[in-house]
Amino acid sequence: MDFLISLFASRPRTAEYAGIVALSFLGAGLATMSFEPFGWAPLAWLAPVPICWLARRHRDSTTKLVLAGLLSSFFLSVLSFPWLVGTIQRYAETEFASALLVFLATAPFLQLKYTGFIVFFGWSERWRDLRVPTWLRCATIATLADLFTPSLFFWRWGDLFVHDRLILQLAELGGAGLLTFVQFAFAGVLLGFVRAHREARSDRPSPVVQISLQLAWIPLLYATAFGLDRLTASELKNTPTVLVAILQPAAPLERPLRDEQAEEQIDEIVYRVLPALARKLRTTTKVDLIVLGESAIPYYSSDDSPIHERHGLYHSGMRALLTELAQGFRASVFASEVALRYGRTPHDGETRVEPLNAAVLLDPEGARRGLYVKNDLLPFGEYVPGEQLVRRLGLHDFLPAALRESRFYPGGRAILIPYSFKKSGAPRKYFAPGICFEILNNGLIREQFQGEMPIDFLVNLTNEGWFDSELEARQHLSLSRVRTVEFRRSLVRATNGGLSALFDPRAQSIGFSPGQRPAFGSPAIVRGAIPVLERTTLYANLGVAWLWLPIAGCLLYAVAAWLTRRHHSQLRRKGLVP
C-alpha cells in the first residue's frame, strides 16, 4: 500500500491525495472483479482491504475520510454499473451526454455505505485505548453500514461471495449481512497482523491483539466447514418437486403512449409468439406452474372489471391466452399485468385512478385466484420521489415528461400467492412473489416468511428491457441467487427477454449450466423441477438479530478497557504502581 504513496513522494500533499485516489480505485476494482461479469470469487476477500487501509491511514482527518468514501462510491459505480447511464437516458428521455453527466455527478452518492464505513471505522481507529480488536470493530462497523446506509438498490458487500459456493451457504444463518461480517473480519485480521508485526518490531506486542488474531480464524474455519456440509447434505434428494416452465416472449419495451405500432407488437406476442412457445412446451413435458415475466404482455390487464374496461386496459386476447394456458396444461399460470385501483390524492383527498405493477395467478380452471402488487417501487423508473413537493413548488413543468408523475403506486403489504400442486394432498400451497429488484430486498422477502402459511419457493418477475444491458441482467441474476440460500427456497426467475433461470435452495442452476442459458433478448422456454424444502432458516426467523452479539462484544471490550484504566489510575494515585 505504501508503494502507491511513494510514487509521489517528492510532493507530500500531492502524494497523499494521489494515494487516496489510487486506493479508492483499487478497492472498487477488486469488488468489480469479484462480481459480474468476471466472478473472480477469491478477490471478494481482498476487496475491503484498501478501504480499511484508507480509514486507518487517514483517521485523523474527517475530510480525507469523506473524500475516500465518495471516491470509492464513484469508482465502484463507474466500474460496476455503467449501464445506469443508459437507464437514466431511457427513463428521463434525454440525450446520452446529459445522462452521462447526471450519472457522473451522482455516482459519489450512489453507494454511501462506503463513506459511512470509512468515516466511522476511521474514527474508531482514534480510540485504540478501548482495545477493541481490529477485526471485530471492522466487521461490526462494515455490517452496520452495509445494512442501514441508503443505497440506489439493494446489494450487500457480502453478495460478492455469490461465486464462492462454500462461504455463500453461510447466508442461511444471518443473510448477506453475515457474509459482509465475515468478509470484513478477514480484512480486519490482515490489518491486525500488520499492527501486531509493528508492535513486535517495537518490542511492545499486545497480548490482546495476538489472542484476538488467533481467535479470529475460528469463525472463518467454521464458515468453510459449514458450507461444505450444506453442499454435501442429502436433504434435497427426497424432497417433492414442482414442475415449472417459464415462457420468455421478448416483448418490446413499453412506451409512454400506445400507438398503432405498439398494438401490432402486442398482437404479435399474444396471438403468435406465446402460442408458439406453448405448443413447443406441450411437446416436451407436463408442468405444475407456468410463469411469464414482467411486461411479457405490456400495457394490458386480463381483469375484465369495470375500472379496467373503462380505461381501456382489459385485453380479451390476453385473458383468453392465459386461460387457455391454464386449462390446456392443467397448471397454474402466474403472469404480469397492469392493474388499476381507486385512491385519493394526499393534498386534497380527491379520488384518483392509481396504476399498479401487478401479477395475477390463474388456477388450472382458468379462474383468477390471487393478485400481487409490487411494493418496493424503483425510484424515478416507477415512482417520482417527492412528487407532491415538486408540484407545490411549481417545478412540475420543468421536469421531463417521464418524471412528472409516478407510473405506479405501491401495493402496501407483502402477500403470498396460492397455487395448485398436483402431487400434494393440500388443497393449496403458496409461493412468495416479487417483481424486479424486490428480489434483492431480503427484508421484504423476510416479511413474507413471517405469516402462518408455509412458503414453497420464490418467484421473481422482471423486465430487463428497461436497462437494455446484458451486464445488468447478469448482475441482477447473480444477486438473486443469494436469496435462495438465505431462505433455503428454490427461485423461479422469469424475465421478459433477459436471463430467465431456475435455482435450487443451494443457489445451483436447474435445467442447464450457465453457458447453456437462452440468449439475452430472445424468445425462449426455461423449464425444470424445483425442489420444495419445508424447513425455515435461522435468518428467516431472526433476521439480523445476530448483529447484537458483535455489538455487545465491542461494548464489553470497551468497558473492560475503561475499567482497567480506571483501576490503574486508582493504583497510581495510591502510589502502588509507578
JSON list of C-alpha atoms in Angstrom, two decimals, residues 377-486:
[
{"chain": "A", "resi": 377, "resn": "LEU", "atom": "CA", "xyz": [-41.02, 0.58, -6.47]},
{"chain": "A", "resi": 378, "resn": "LEU", "atom": "CA", "xyz": [-37.95, 1.72, -8.40]},
{"chain": "A", "resi": 379, "resn": "PRO", "atom": "CA", "xyz": [-37.18, 5.43, -7.86]},
{"chain": "A", "resi": 380, "resn": "PHE", "atom": "CA", "xyz": [-37.72, 7.55, -11.00]},
{"chain": "A", "resi": 381, "resn": "GLY", "atom": "CA", "xyz": [-38.41, 4.45, -13.07]},
{"chain": "A", "resi": 382, "resn": "GLU", "atom": "CA", "xyz": [-41.74, 3.63, -11.40]},
{"chain": "A", "resi": 383, "resn": "TYR", "atom": "CA", "xyz": [-42.35, 6.48, -8.99]},
{"chain": "A", "resi": 384, "resn": "VAL", "atom": "CA", "xyz": [-41.06, 10.04, -8.60]},
{"chain": "A", "resi": 385, "resn": "PRO", "atom": "CA", "xyz": [-39.63, 10.74, -5.12]},
{"chain": "A", "resi": 386, "resn": "GLY", "atom": "CA", "xyz": [-41.05, 13.97, -3.70]},
{"chain": "A", "resi": 387, "resn": "GLU", "atom": "CA", "xyz": [-43.66, 14.23, -6.45]},
{"chain": "A", "resi": 388, "resn": "GLN", "atom": "CA", "xyz": [-46.12, 16.21, -4.32]},
{"chain": "A", "resi": 389, "resn": "LEU", "atom": "CA", "xyz": [-43.40, 18.59, -3.09]},
{"chain": "A", "resi": 390, "resn": "VAL", "atom": "CA", "xyz": [-42.32, 19.29, -6.67]},
{"chain": "A", "resi": 391, "resn": "ARG", "atom": "CA", "xyz": [-45.92, 20.13, -7.57]},
{"chain": "A", "resi": 392, "resn": "ARG", "atom": "CA", "xyz": [-46.30, 22.51, -4.62]},
{"chain": "A", "resi": 393, "resn": "LEU", "atom": "CA", "xyz": [-43.06, 24.29, -5.53]},
{"chain": "A", "resi": 394, "resn": "GLY", "atom": "CA", "xyz": [-44.28, 24.79, -9.09]},
{"chain": "A", "resi": 395, "resn": "LEU", "atom": "CA", "xyz": [-41.38, 22.86, -10.60]},
{"chain": "A", "resi": 396, "resn": "HIS", "atom": "CA", "xyz": [-43.54, 20.20, -12.21]},
{"chain": "A", "resi": 397, "resn": "ASP", "atom": "CA", "xyz": [-43.44, 21.69, -15.72]},
{"chain": "A", "resi": 398, "resn": "PHE", "atom": "CA", "xyz": [-39.65, 21.94, -15.73]},
{"chain": "A", "resi": 399, "resn": "LEU", "atom": "CA", "xyz": [-39.15, 18.17, -15.48]},
{"chain": "A", "resi": 400, "resn": "PRO", "atom": "CA", "xyz": [-39.02, 15.74, -18.42]},
{"chain": "A", "resi": 401, "resn": "ALA", "atom": "CA", "xyz": [-42.42, 14.28, -19.22]},
{"chain": "A", "resi": 402, "resn": "ALA", "atom": "CA", "xyz": [-41.40, 10.84, -17.91]},
{"chain": "A", "resi": 403, "resn": "LEU", "atom": "CA", "xyz": [-40.50, 12.31, -14.48]},
{"chain": "A", "resi": 404, "resn": "ARG", "atom": "CA", "xyz": [-43.54, 14.49, -13.88]},
{"chain": "A", "resi": 405, "resn": "GLU", "atom": "CA", "xyz": [-45.68, 11.84, -12.22]},
{"chain": "A", "resi": 406, "resn": "SER", "atom": "CA", "xyz": [-45.33, 8.33, -10.88]},
{"chain": "A", "resi": 407, "resn": "ARG", "atom": "CA", "xyz": [-46.04, 5.47, -13.29]},
{"chain": "A", "resi": 408, "resn": "PHE", "atom": "CA", "xyz": [-47.15, 3.13, -10.49]},
{"chain": "A", "resi": 409, "resn": "TYR", "atom": "CA", "xyz": [-48.25, 3.12, -6.86]},
{"chain": "A", "resi": 410, "resn": "PRO", "atom": "CA", "xyz": [-47.15, 0.57, -4.22]},
{"chain": "A", "resi": 411, "resn": "GLY", "atom": "CA", "xyz": [-49.25, -2.35, -3.10]},
{"chain": "A", "resi": 412, "resn": "GLY", "atom": "CA", "xyz": [-48.79, -1.59, 0.58]},
{"chain": "A", "resi": 413, "resn": "ARG", "atom": "CA", "xyz": [-48.30, -5.07, 2.03]},
{"chain": "A", "resi": 414, "resn": "ALA", "atom": "CA", "xyz": [-46.46, -8.32, 1.43]},
{"chain": "A", "resi": 415, "resn": "ILE", "atom": "CA", "xyz": [-48.69, -11.23, 0.39]},
{"chain": "A", "resi": 416, "resn": "LEU", "atom": "CA", "xyz": [-48.34, -14.83, -0.72]},
{"chain": "A", "resi": 417, "resn": "ILE", "atom": "CA", "xyz": [-49.86, -16.38, -3.84]},
{"chain": "A", "resi": 418, "resn": "PRO", "atom": "CA", "xyz": [-51.73, -19.73, -3.65]},
{"chain": "A", "resi": 419, "resn": "TYR", "atom": "CA", "xyz": [-51.22, -22.30, -6.38]},
{"chain": "A", "resi": 420, "resn": "SER", "atom": "CA", "xyz": [-52.33, -25.87, -7.09]},
{"chain": "A", "resi": 421, "resn": "PHE", "atom": "CA", "xyz": [-49.70, -28.55, -6.53]},
{"chain": "A", "resi": 422, "resn": "LYS", "atom": "CA", "xyz": [-50.85, -31.82, -8.08]},
{"chain": "A", "resi": 423, "resn": "LYS", "atom": "CA", "xyz": [-48.52, -34.01, -6.04]},
{"chain": "A", "resi": 424, "resn": "SER", "atom": "CA", "xyz": [-49.62, -32.54, -2.72]},
{"chain": "A", "resi": 425, "resn": "GLY", "atom": "CA", "xyz": [-52.61, -33.57, -0.67]},
{"chain": "A", "resi": 426, "resn": "ALA", "atom": "CA", "xyz": [-53.07, -29.99, 0.50]},
{"chain": "A", "resi": 427, "resn": "PRO", "atom": "CA", "xyz": [-55.87, -28.02, -1.23]},
{"chain": "A", "resi": 428, "resn": "ARG", "atom": "CA", "xyz": [-53.46, -25.17, -1.93]},
{"chain": "A", "resi": 429, "resn": "LYS", "atom": "CA", "xyz": [-49.82, -24.29, -1.50]},
{"chain": "A", "resi": 430, "resn": "TYR", "atom": "CA", "xyz": [-48.09, -20.91, -1.50]},
{"chain": "A", "resi": 431, "resn": "PHE", "atom": "CA", "xyz": [-45.13, -19.17, -3.09]},
{"chain": "A", "resi": 432, "resn": "ALA", "atom": "CA", "xyz": [-43.59, -15.76, -2.34]},
{"chain": "A", "resi": 433, "resn": "PRO", "atom": "CA", "xyz": [-43.85, -13.39, -5.35]},
{"chain": "A", "resi": 434, "resn": "GLY", "atom": "CA", "xyz": [-41.71, -10.38, -6.18]},
{"chain": "A", "resi": 435, "resn": "ILE", "atom": "CA", "xyz": [-41.24, -8.07, -9.14]},
{"chain": "A", "resi": 436, "resn": "CYS", "atom": "CA", "xyz": [-37.94, -6.77, -10.50]},
{"chain": "A", "resi": 437, "resn": "PHE", "atom": "CA", "xyz": [-35.49, -5.51, -7.82]},
{"chain": "A", "resi": 438, "resn": "GLU", "atom": "CA", "xyz": [-37.75, -6.74, -4.99]},
{"chain": "A", "resi": 439, "resn": "ILE", "atom": "CA", "xyz": [-35.77, -10.00, -5.12]},
{"chain": "A", "resi": 440, "resn": "LEU", "atom": "CA", "xyz": [-32.76, -8.02, -3.87]},
{"chain": "A", "resi": 441, "resn": "ASN", "atom": "CA", "xyz": [-34.65, -6.74, -0.82]},
{"chain": "A", "resi": 442, "resn": "ASN", "atom": "CA", "xyz": [-34.20, -9.62, 1.61]},
{"chain": "A", "resi": 443, "resn": "GLY", "atom": "CA", "xyz": [-36.05, -7.68, 4.31]},
{"chain": "A", "resi": 444, "resn": "LEU", "atom": "CA", "xyz": [-39.17, -7.55, 2.14]},
{"chain": "A", "resi": 445, "resn": "ILE", "atom": "CA", "xyz": [-38.97, -11.29, 1.44]},
{"chain": "A", "resi": 446, "resn": "ARG", "atom": "CA", "xyz": [-38.48, -11.96, 5.13]},
{"chain": "A", "resi": 447, "resn": "GLU", "atom": "CA", "xyz": [-41.79, -10.21, 5.85]},
{"chain": "A", "resi": 448, "resn": "GLN", "atom": "CA", "xyz": [-43.48, -12.79, 3.65]},
{"chain": "A", "resi": 449, "resn": "PHE", "atom": "CA", "xyz": [-41.99, -15.57, 5.80]},
{"chain": "A", "resi": 450, "resn": "GLN", "atom": "CA", "xyz": [-43.49, -14.11, 8.98]},
{"chain": "A", "resi": 451, "resn": "GLY", "atom": "CA", "xyz": [-47.01, -15.28, 8.14]},
{"chain": "A", "resi": 452, "resn": "GLU", "atom": "CA", "xyz": [-48.66, -18.54, 9.12]},
{"chain": "A", "resi": 453, "resn": "MET", "atom": "CA", "xyz": [-48.67, -20.07, 5.64]},
{"chain": "A", "resi": 454, "resn": "PRO", "atom": "CA", "xyz": [-45.58, -22.06, 4.62]},
{"chain": "A", "resi": 455, "resn": "ILE", "atom": "CA", "xyz": [-43.74, -20.85, 1.52]},
{"chain": "A", "resi": 456, "resn": "ASP", "atom": "CA", "xyz": [-42.67, -23.42, -1.06]},
{"chain": "A", "resi": 457, "resn": "PHE", "atom": "CA", "xyz": [-40.45, -21.28, -3.28]},
{"chain": "A", "resi": 458, "resn": "LEU", "atom": "CA", "xyz": [-39.74, -17.75, -4.55]},
{"chain": "A", "resi": 459, "resn": "VAL", "atom": "CA", "xyz": [-40.91, -16.28, -7.86]},
{"chain": "A", "resi": 460, "resn": "ASN", "atom": "CA", "xyz": [-39.38, -13.14, -9.35]},
{"chain": "A", "resi": 461, "resn": "LEU", "atom": "CA", "xyz": [-40.79, -11.44, -12.45]},
{"chain": "A", "resi": 462, "resn": "THR", "atom": "CA", "xyz": [-38.58, -8.87, -14.15]},
{"chain": "A", "resi": 463, "resn": "ASN", "atom": "CA", "xyz": [-38.25, -6.94, -17.39]},
{"chain": "A", "resi": 464, "resn": "GLU", "atom": "CA", "xyz": [-34.63, -6.13, -18.13]},
{"chain": "A", "resi": 465, "resn": "GLY", "atom": "CA", "xyz": [-35.52, -4.38, -21.35]},
{"chain": "A", "resi": 466, "resn": "TRP", "atom": "CA", "xyz": [-35.61, -1.12, -19.39]},
{"chain": "A", "resi": 467, "resn": "PHE", "atom": "CA", "xyz": [-31.87, -1.44, -18.81]},
{"chain": "A", "resi": 468, "resn": "ASP", "atom": "CA", "xyz": [-31.01, -2.76, -22.28]},
{"chain": "A", "resi": 469, "resn": "SER", "atom": "CA", "xyz": [-27.84, -4.28, -20.84]},
{"chain": "A", "resi": 470, "resn": "GLU", "atom": "CA", "xyz": [-26.76, -7.88, -20.54]},
{"chain": "A", "resi": 471, "resn": "LEU", "atom": "CA", "xyz": [-24.35, -6.76, -17.80]},
{"chain": "A", "resi": 472, "resn": "GLU", "atom": "CA", "xyz": [-27.28, -5.54, -15.68]},
{"chain": "A", "resi": 473, "resn": "ALA", "atom": "CA", "xyz": [-29.14, -8.77, -16.38]},
{"chain": "A", "resi": 474, "resn": "ARG", "atom": "CA", "xyz": [-26.20, -10.88, -15.25]},
{"chain": "A", "resi": 475, "resn": "GLN", "atom": "CA", "xyz": [-25.69, -8.80, -12.11]},
{"chain": "A", "resi": 476, "resn": "HIS", "atom": "CA", "xyz": [-29.40, -8.96, -11.25]},
{"chain": "A", "resi": 477, "resn": "LEU", "atom": "CA", "xyz": [-29.42, -12.71, -11.83]},
{"chain": "A", "resi": 478, "resn": "SER", "atom": "CA", "xyz": [-26.31, -13.22, -9.73]},
{"chain": "A", "resi": 479, "resn": "LEU", "atom": "CA", "xyz": [-27.58, -11.18, -6.78]},
{"chain": "A", "resi": 480, "resn": "SER", "atom": "CA", "xyz": [-30.90, -13.03, -6.88]},
{"chain": "A", "resi": 481, "resn": "ARG", "atom": "CA", "xyz": [-29.16, -16.31, -6.14]},
{"chain": "A", "resi": 482, "resn": "VAL", "atom": "CA", "xyz": [-28.22, -15.17, -2.62]},
{"chain": "A", "resi": 483, "resn": "ARG", "atom": "CA", "xyz": [-31.91, -15.17, -1.62]},
{"chain": "A", "resi": 484, "resn": "THR", "atom": "CA", "xyz": [-32.16, -18.91, -2.31]},
{"chain": "A", "resi": 485, "resn": "VAL", "atom": "CA", "xyz": [-29.55, -19.64, 0.35]},
{"chain": "A", "resi": 486, "resn": "GLU", "atom": "CA", "xyz": [-30.84, -17.10, 2.87]}
]
